[in-house]
Structure formats: C-alpha cells, structure tokens
Amino acid sequence: MVFVSDVLRVIGYSLGAGLMILGGVELVRWLCFRLARGRGAGEMILLVRPTGPEDCEALVRAAALRVDWMDLRPPCRLACIDPGGETGAILERLERQCHSLERLGPEELARALAGESPKEGK
C-alpha cells in the first residue's frame, strides 16, 4: 500500500534532483562564458531577420533576452534587418525601447558584416 508520505517524498526528491540539474547547467554556462570573456574572440553580432510584422516584436525581444543572457565582453551586438513598411515601424519603436538593437538596411548590413561601423556611411 502506497502512503501519502512516500509519494510526497518521491515528489520532493524529484524536484530536488531537477533543481540540482538546472543549477549544474547554469554553472557550466556561467563558467563557459566567463572563461571565454576577453579572449580576443572579437565582436559578435546576433543578426535577426523578421519575416513580417506578425513575428517581428516577439523575435526581436527573444533575441534581446538571448544577448542579455550571454553577457559577453565585449557585448554582443543585436542587429535586425529592416525591411521597411509596417515591420520597419515596429523595429523603430523597439529600437527606442531596446538600446542594444541596431536596425540595418542592406548596405549597412554589408558594412557590419565586414567589421565596420554600420552607421559610418550616413
């Protein structure tokens, strides 16, 4: 016969084991990013290309959270290809809210990928 205390004990052990696994994964992530920090790896750009206004905001916000989560030095740049239209208007609003976001047109994208500042030509 199964007693309630046995079930609760199994649930408690399972939750404890799950939290230990999550803590271990976070510790490994933290160590990897701390050890790689400042090793001359260069600048990293996370490039986002929204396909339309429906997914634009969610995609950019998820990318911004990923950049914050990585916490690299030098900081990872978040760049978004601006197709214009309604998506461009959404990106303009998000750029005011998220200061690490850069909107890039096709010519600015080529400069950014070449390692130059994308806003130099303006």
PDB file of C-alpha atoms in Angstrom:
ATOM      1  CA  MET A   1       0.000   0.000   0.000  1.00  0.00           C
ATOM      2  CA  VAL A   2       1.360   3.403  -1.023  1.00  0.00           C
ATOM      3  CA  PHE A   3       1.301   6.033   1.656  1.00  0.00           C
ATOM      4  CA  VAL A   4       0.931   9.742   1.048  1.00  0.00           C
ATOM      5  CA  SER A   5       4.235  10.413   2.786  1.00  0.00           C
ATOM      6  CA  ASP A   6       6.021   8.097   0.330  1.00  0.00           C
ATOM      7  CA  VAL A   7       4.505   9.912  -2.649  1.00  0.00           C
ATOM      8  CA  LEU A   8       5.441  13.283  -1.198  1.00  0.00           C
ATOM      9  CA  ARG A   9       8.991  12.050  -0.544  1.00  0.00           C
ATOM     10  CA  VAL A  10       9.349  10.920  -4.181  1.00  0.00           C
ATOM     11  CA  ILE A  11       7.997  14.249  -5.431  1.00  0.00           C
ATOM     12  CA  GLY A  12      10.408  16.131  -3.149  1.00  0.00           C
ATOM     13  CA  TYR A  13      13.406  14.083  -4.314  1.00  0.00           C
ATOM     14  CA  SER A  14      12.390  14.574  -7.949  1.00  0.00           C
ATOM     15  CA  LEU A  15      12.086  18.332  -7.532  1.00  0.00           C
ATOM     16  CA  GLY A  16      15.411  18.450  -5.706  1.00  0.00           C
ATOM     17  CA  ALA A  17      17.141  16.455  -8.446  1.00  0.00           C
ATOM     18  CA  GLY A  18      15.610  18.704 -11.126  1.00  0.00           C
ATOM     19  CA  LEU A  19      16.834  21.841  -9.361  1.00  0.00           C
ATOM     20  CA  MET A  20      20.311  20.339  -8.984  1.00  0.00           C
ATOM     21  CA  ILE A  21      20.422  19.601 -12.719  1.00  0.00           C
ATOM     22  CA  LEU A  22      19.263  23.128 -13.601  1.00  0.00           C
ATOM     23  CA  GLY A  23      21.835  24.603 -11.223  1.00  0.00           C
ATOM     24  CA  GLY A  24      24.578  22.471 -12.771  1.00  0.00           C
ATOM     25  CA  VAL A  25      23.651  23.574 -16.269  1.00  0.00           C
ATOM     26  CA  GLU A  26      23.623  27.227 -15.212  1.00  0.00           C
ATOM     27  CA  LEU A  27      27.015  26.808 -13.520  1.00  0.00           C
ATOM     28  CA  VAL A  28      28.530  25.288 -16.677  1.00  0.00           C
ATOM     29  CA  ARG A  29      27.043  28.115 -18.795  1.00  0.00           C
ATOM     30  CA  TRP A  30      28.396  30.728 -16.415  1.00  0.00           C
ATOM     31  CA  LEU A  31      31.880  29.160 -16.402  1.00  0.00           C
ATOM     32  CA  CYS A  32      31.996  28.863 -20.200  1.00  0.00           C
ATOM     33  CA  PHE A  33      31.059  32.483 -20.773  1.00  0.00           C
ATOM     34  CA  ARG A  34      33.366  33.763 -18.009  1.00  0.00           C
ATOM     35  CA  LEU A  35      36.341  31.807 -19.311  1.00  0.00           C
ATOM     36  CA  ALA A  36      35.709  32.913 -22.901  1.00  0.00           C
ATOM     37  CA  ARG A  37      35.295  36.550 -21.887  1.00  0.00           C
ATOM     38  CA  GLY A  38      38.002  38.836 -23.175  1.00  0.00           C
ATOM     39  CA  ARG A  39      39.971  36.170 -25.028  1.00  0.00           C
ATOM     40  CA  GLY A  40      40.230  38.184 -28.224  1.00  0.00           C
ATOM     41  CA  ALA A  41      37.310  36.346 -29.733  1.00  0.00           C
ATOM     42  CA  GLY A  42      36.267  39.544 -31.443  1.00  0.00           C
ATOM     43  CA  GLU A  43      32.919  41.165 -31.669  1.00  0.00           C
ATOM     44  CA  MET A  44      29.837  39.034 -32.070  1.00  0.00           C
ATOM     45  CA  ILE A  45      26.667  40.117 -33.871  1.00  0.00           C
ATOM     46  CA  LEU A  46      23.336  38.372 -33.385  1.00  0.00           C
ATOM     47  CA  LEU A  47      21.523  39.036 -36.650  1.00  0.00           C
ATOM     48  CA  VAL A  48      17.724  38.851 -36.694  1.00  0.00           C
ATOM     49  CA  ARG A  49      15.607  38.894 -39.840  1.00  0.00           C
ATOM     50  CA  PRO A  50      11.873  39.173 -39.158  1.00  0.00           C
ATOM     51  CA  THR A  51       9.707  37.765 -41.936  1.00  0.00           C
ATOM     52  CA  GLY A  52       6.793  40.068 -41.264  1.00  0.00           C
ATOM     53  CA  PRO A  53       5.058  42.268 -38.715  1.00  0.00           C
ATOM     54  CA  GLU A  54       3.327  39.281 -37.078  1.00  0.00           C
ATOM     55  CA  ASP A  55       6.501  37.815 -35.574  1.00  0.00           C
ATOM     56  CA  CYS A  56       8.749  40.879 -35.526  1.00  0.00           C
ATOM     57  CA  GLU A  57       8.314  42.012 -31.926  1.00  0.00           C
ATOM     58  CA  ALA A  58       8.476  38.526 -30.394  1.00  0.00           C
ATOM     59  CA  LEU A  59      11.569  37.648 -32.428  1.00  0.00           C
ATOM     60  CA  VAL A  60      13.447  40.833 -31.526  1.00  0.00           C
ATOM     61  CA  ARG A  61      12.526  40.616 -27.835  1.00  0.00           C
ATOM     62  CA  ALA A  62      13.640  36.959 -27.700  1.00  0.00           C
ATOM     63  CA  ALA A  63      16.935  37.904 -29.362  1.00  0.00           C
ATOM     64  CA  ALA A  64      17.459  40.767 -26.884  1.00  0.00           C
ATOM     65  CA  LEU A  65      16.910  38.361 -23.995  1.00  0.00           C
ATOM     66  CA  ARG A  66      19.429  35.959 -25.536  1.00  0.00           C
ATOM     67  CA  VAL A  67      22.024  38.745 -25.834  1.00  0.00           C
ATOM     68  CA  ASP A  68      21.469  39.697 -22.175  1.00  0.00           C
ATOM     69  CA  TRP A  69      21.658  36.029 -21.148  1.00  0.00           C
ATOM     70  CA  MET A  70      25.009  35.522 -22.896  1.00  0.00           C
ATOM     71  CA  ASP A  71      26.523  38.539 -21.062  1.00  0.00           C
ATOM     72  CA  LEU A  72      29.651  38.582 -23.240  1.00  0.00           C
ATOM     73  CA  ARG A  73      32.582  41.008 -23.096  1.00  0.00           C
ATOM     74  CA  PRO A  74      32.788  42.790 -25.475  1.00  0.00           C
ATOM     75  CA  PRO A  75      28.998  42.848 -25.580  1.00  0.00           C
ATOM     76  CA  CYS A  76      27.250  41.020 -28.361  1.00  0.00           C
ATOM     77  CA  ARG A  77      25.517  43.407 -30.775  1.00  0.00           C
ATOM     78  CA  LEU A  78      21.905  42.811 -31.709  1.00  0.00           C
ATOM     79  CA  ALA A  79      21.253  43.754 -35.333  1.00  0.00           C
ATOM     80  CA  CYS A  80      17.975  43.464 -37.186  1.00  0.00           C
ATOM     81  CA  ILE A  81      17.490  43.678 -40.938  1.00  0.00           C
ATOM     82  CA  ASP A  82      14.929  46.413 -41.576  1.00  0.00           C
ATOM     83  CA  PRO A  83      12.618  45.503 -44.472  1.00  0.00           C
ATOM     84  CA  GLY A  84      10.649  48.737 -44.072  1.00  0.00           C
ATOM     85  CA  GLY A  85       6.893  49.159 -44.068  1.00  0.00           C
ATOM     86  CA  GLU A  86       4.944  48.057 -41.006  1.00  0.00           C
ATOM     87  CA  THR A  87       7.819  45.874 -39.824  1.00  0.00           C
ATOM     88  CA  GLY A  88      10.137  48.898 -40.024  1.00  0.00           C
ATOM     89  CA  ALA A  89       7.750  50.904 -37.854  1.00  0.00           C
ATOM     90  CA  ILE A  90       7.708  48.119 -35.253  1.00  0.00           C
ATOM     91  CA  LEU A  91      11.520  47.971 -35.329  1.00  0.00           C
ATOM     92  CA  GLU A  92      11.738  51.738 -34.895  1.00  0.00           C
ATOM     93  CA  ARG A  93       9.593  51.525 -31.756  1.00  0.00           C
ATOM     94  CA  LEU A  94      11.607  48.584 -30.425  1.00  0.00           C
ATOM     95  CA  GLU A  95      14.872  50.422 -31.103  1.00  0.00           C
ATOM     96  CA  ARG A  96      13.749  53.208 -28.753  1.00  0.00           C
ATOM     97  CA  GLN A  97      12.957  50.630 -26.043  1.00  0.00           C
ATOM     98  CA  CYS A  98      15.954  48.315 -26.526  1.00  0.00           C
ATOM     99  CA  HIS A  99      19.123  50.398 -26.735  1.00  0.00           C
ATOM    100  CA  SER A 100      21.281  47.488 -27.904  1.00  0.00           C
ATOM    101  CA  LEU A 101      19.165  46.997 -31.062  1.00  0.00           C
ATOM    102  CA  GLU A 102      20.509  48.285 -34.370  1.00  0.00           C
ATOM    103  CA  ARG A 103      18.314  48.453 -37.474  1.00  0.00           C
ATOM    104  CA  LEU A 104      20.303  47.720 -40.599  1.00  0.00           C
ATOM    105  CA  GLY A 105      19.466  48.193 -44.255  1.00  0.00           C
ATOM    106  CA  PRO A 106      21.169  46.099 -46.955  1.00  0.00           C
ATOM    107  CA  GLU A 107      24.163  48.445 -47.397  1.00  0.00           C
ATOM    108  CA  GLU A 108      24.620  48.856 -43.629  1.00  0.00           C
ATOM    109  CA  LEU A 109      24.451  45.073 -43.231  1.00  0.00           C
ATOM    110  CA  ALA A 110      27.358  44.607 -45.630  1.00  0.00           C
ATOM    111  CA  ARG A 111      29.446  47.120 -43.647  1.00  0.00           C
ATOM    112  CA  ALA A 112      28.532  45.487 -40.314  1.00  0.00           C
ATOM    113  CA  LEU A 113      29.498  42.033 -41.559  1.00  0.00           C
ATOM    114  CA  ALA A 114      32.790  43.434 -42.847  1.00  0.00           C
ATOM    115  CA  GLY A 115      33.578  44.632 -39.317  1.00  0.00           C
ATOM    116  CA  GLU A 116      32.964  48.324 -39.915  1.00  0.00           C
ATOM    117  CA  SER A 117      30.520  50.517 -38.053  1.00  0.00           C
ATOM    118  CA  PRO A 118      27.224  50.287 -39.956  1.00  0.00           C
ATOM    119  CA  LYS A 119      26.363  53.964 -39.358  1.00  0.00           C
ATOM    120  CA  GLU A 120      29.643  55.377 -40.798  1.00  0.00           C
ATOM    121  CA  GLY A 121      28.270  55.956 -44.259  1.00  0.00           C
ATOM    122  CA  LYS A 122      25.433  58.169 -43.035  1.00  0.00           C
TER     123      LYS A 122
END
